[in-house]
mmCIF file of C-alpha atoms in Angstrom:
data_model
loop_
_atom_site.group_PDB
_atom_site.id
_atom_site.type_symbol
_atom_site.label_atom_id
_atom_site.label_comp_id
_atom_site.label_asym_id
_atom_site.label_seq_id
_atom_site.Cartn_x
_atom_site.Cartn_y
_atom_site.Cartn_z
ATOM 1 C CA MET A 1 -3.485 -5.393 23.130
ATOM 2 C CA ASN A 2 -4.706 -8.703 21.317
ATOM 3 C CA ALA A 3 -3.162 -10.567 18.462
ATOM 4 C CA ALA A 4 -5.699 -9.071 16.195
ATOM 5 C CA ARG A 5 -4.730 -5.240 16.597
ATOM 6 C CA ARG A 6 -1.342 -5.737 16.706
ATOM 7 C CA ASN A 7 -1.439 -7.401 13.143
ATOM 8 C CA GLU A 8 -3.298 -4.611 11.795
ATOM 9 C CA ARG A 9 -0.990 -2.197 13.604
ATOM 10 C CA GLU A 10 1.733 -3.865 11.805
ATOM 11 C CA LEU A 11 -0.214 -3.033 8.467
ATOM 12 C CA ILE A 12 -1.187 0.310 9.007
ATOM 13 C CA ASP A 13 0.605 2.938 11.178
ATOM 14 C CA GLU A 14 -2.213 5.319 12.151
ATOM 15 C CA SER A 15 0.068 7.831 13.266
ATOM 16 C CA VAL A 16 0.959 8.373 9.587
ATOM 17 C CA LEU A 17 -2.514 9.300 8.384
ATOM 18 C CA THR A 18 -2.756 11.658 11.759
ATOM 19 C CA ARG A 19 0.091 13.422 10.616
ATOM 20 C CA LEU A 20 -1.178 14.014 7.548
ATOM 21 C CA ILE A 21 -4.182 15.473 9.006
ATOM 22 C CA ASP A 22 -1.975 17.865 11.233
ATOM 23 C CA GLU A 23 -0.035 18.548 8.092
ATOM 24 C CA LEU A 24 -3.165 19.426 5.880
ATOM 25 C CA TYR A 25 -4.296 21.455 8.757
ATOM 26 C CA GLY A 26 -6.922 19.702 10.206
ATOM 27 C CA HIS A 27 -8.594 18.451 7.115
ATOM 28 C CA ARG A 28 -9.721 14.842 8.339
ATOM 29 C CA ASP A 29 -12.289 14.268 5.780
ATOM 30 C CA ALA A 30 -9.724 14.769 2.936
ATOM 31 C CA VAL A 31 -7.044 12.460 4.987
ATOM 32 C CA ILE A 32 -10.114 9.616 5.376
ATOM 33 C CA ARG A 33 -11.213 10.089 1.520
ATOM 34 C CA PHE A 34 -7.211 9.402 0.429
ATOM 35 C CA ALA A 35 -7.202 6.262 2.561
ATOM 36 C CA VAL A 36 -10.760 5.174 1.000
ATOM 37 C CA SER A 37 -9.437 5.702 -2.111
ATOM 38 C CA PHE A 38 -6.596 4.185 -1.839
ATOM 39 C CA ALA A 39 -7.964 1.245 -0.055
ATOM 40 C CA ALA A 40 -10.442 1.039 -3.400
ATOM 41 C CA ASP A 41 -8.081 1.499 -5.888
ATOM 42 C CA LEU A 42 -5.549 -1.151 -4.700
ATOM 43 C CA PRO A 43 -7.345 -4.082 -6.910
ATOM 44 C CA SER A 44 -7.219 -1.934 -9.978
ATOM 45 C CA ARG A 45 -3.147 -1.414 -9.340
ATOM 46 C CA CYS A 46 -2.626 -4.974 -8.348
ATOM 47 C CA ARG A 47 -4.696 -6.659 -11.635
ATOM 48 C CA ARG A 48 -1.913 -3.979 -13.760
ATOM 49 C CA MET A 49 0.751 -4.911 -11.897
ATOM 50 C CA ARG A 50 -0.349 -8.752 -12.773
ATOM 51 C CA THR A 51 -0.979 -7.912 -16.359
ATOM 52 C CA ALA A 52 2.285 -6.110 -16.612
ATOM 53 C CA PHE A 53 4.201 -9.352 -14.939
ATOM 54 C CA ASP A 54 2.069 -11.296 -17.288
ATOM 55 C CA SER A 55 3.336 -9.685 -20.352
ATOM 56 C CA ASP A 56 7.159 -9.192 -18.819
ATOM 57 C CA ASP A 57 6.507 -5.289 -19.357
ATOM 58 C CA ARG A 58 8.924 -4.385 -16.990
ATOM 59 C CA GLU A 59 8.654 -0.637 -17.227
ATOM 60 C CA VAL A 60 4.641 -0.716 -16.278
ATOM 61 C CA LEU A 61 5.936 -3.257 -13.163
ATOM 62 C CA PHE A 62 8.450 -0.913 -11.899
ATOM 63 C CA GLU A 63 5.865 2.096 -12.100
ATOM 64 C CA VAL A 64 3.013 0.206 -10.560
ATOM 65 C CA GLY A 65 5.329 -0.620 -7.896
ATOM 66 C CA LEU A 66 6.614 2.922 -7.438
ATOM 67 C CA SER A 67 2.807 4.338 -7.661
ATOM 68 C CA ILE A 68 1.484 1.449 -4.653
ATOM 69 C CA ARG A 69 4.640 2.120 -2.702
ATOM 70 C CA THR A 70 4.276 5.986 -2.803
ATOM 71 C CA SER A 71 0.876 5.645 -1.978
ATOM 72 C CA ALA A 72 1.350 3.401 0.987
ATOM 73 C CA GLN A 73 3.705 5.130 2.293
ATOM 74 C CA MET A 74 1.196 8.231 2.457
ATOM 75 C CA ALA A 75 -1.401 5.700 4.172
ATOM 76 C CA GLY A 76 1.153 4.381 6.921
ATOM 77 C CA ALA A 77 0.950 1.054 4.936
ATOM 78 C CA ARG A 78 3.945 -0.293 6.007
ATOM 79 C CA ARG A 79 3.902 -3.802 4.967
ATOM 80 C CA LEU A 80 2.678 -2.586 1.662
ATOM 81 C CA ALA A 81 4.930 -0.075 1.497
ATOM 82 C CA LYS A 82 7.860 -2.487 2.163
ATOM 83 C CA ASP A 83 6.880 -5.161 -0.612
ATOM 84 C CA ALA A 84 5.804 -2.681 -3.428
ATOM 85 C CA ARG A 85 9.472 -1.359 -2.832
ATOM 86 C CA ALA A 86 10.634 -4.873 -3.408
ATOM 87 C CA LEU A 87 9.010 -5.152 -6.554
ATOM 88 C CA HIS A 88 10.052 -1.596 -7.564
ATOM 89 C CA GLU A 89 13.591 -2.778 -7.132
ATOM 90 C CA ALA A 90 13.138 -6.520 -8.602
ATOM 91 C CA ALA A 91 11.215 -5.296 -11.847
ATOM 92 C CA ARG A 92 14.380 -3.294 -12.990
ATOM 93 C CA THR A 93 17.352 -5.822 -12.461
ATOM 94 C CA ALA A 94 15.689 -9.239 -10.546
ATOM 95 C CA SER A 95 15.052 -12.667 -12.669
ATOM 96 C CA ARG A 96 11.323 -13.231 -13.500
ATOM 97 C CA PHE A 97 10.978 -15.747 -10.567
ATOM 98 C CA GLU A 98 12.122 -12.943 -8.277
ATOM 99 C CA CYS A 99 9.975 -10.406 -9.785
ATOM 100 C CA ALA A 100 7.085 -13.481 -9.555
ATOM 101 C CA ARG A 101 7.939 -13.581 -5.641
ATOM 102 C CA GLU A 102 7.377 -10.219 -5.246
ATOM 103 C CA VAL A 103 4.578 -9.796 -7.168
ATOM 104 C CA ALA A 104 3.026 -12.504 -5.133
ATOM 105 C CA ALA A 105 4.027 -10.616 -2.027
ATOM 106 C CA VAL A 106 2.473 -7.513 -3.097
ATOM 107 C CA GLU A 107 -1.078 -8.986 -3.819
ATOM 108 C CA ALA A 108 -1.340 -11.246 -0.813
ATOM 109 C CA THR A 109 -0.373 -7.980 1.553
ATOM 110 C CA ALA A 110 -2.721 -5.587 -0.494
ATOM 111 C CA ALA A 111 -5.426 -8.320 0.193
ATOM 112 C CA VAL A 112 -4.649 -8.085 3.730
ATOM 113 C CA THR A 113 -3.962 -4.012 3.513
ATOM 114 C CA ILE A 114 -7.623 -3.079 2.419
ATOM 115 C CA PRO A 115 -9.826 -4.057 4.989
ATOM 116 C CA ALA A 116 -7.381 -2.726 7.296
ATOM 117 C CA LEU A 117 -7.142 1.029 5.723
ATOM 118 C CA GLU A 118 -10.825 0.691 5.815
ATOM 119 C CA ARG A 119 -11.225 0.265 9.546
ATOM 120 C CA ALA A 120 -8.115 2.912 10.006
ATOM 121 C CA ALA A 121 -10.414 5.387 8.021
ATOM 122 C CA ASP A 122 -13.264 4.297 10.352
ATOM 123 C CA ARG A 123 -11.445 4.989 13.230
ATOM 124 C CA LEU A 124 -10.081 8.226 11.748
ATOM 125 C CA ARG A 125 -14.027 9.344 11.496
ATOM 126 C CA GLY A 126 -14.477 8.441 15.371
ATOM 127 C CA LEU A 127 -11.999 10.984 16.375
#
């Protein structure tokens, strides 16, 4: 397995999407739409997260972290789910400096997860 494919597997666990297809009785199109919609929606969630951080709105930061985490888990976006969990936890108890670090981590991971998720959806279309 080449390094690029290995890095992508660290971002997206496609077996999660495959299991979701099974759980939805083979409705592959629904899972593909979910993955593509989540990827398309990530930039707006990240903007909302950044706005919440900039205005020091911990409640919204907590909600956005939870929202990204939940969707990322459903999509098999492992690293994004991990980073969003850290943000979600930091929003409740951590310093502003620690929250800044977690916001930056989610933004960076989201940026590489979006195309990886789109490629995973393309591969699901080819199954």
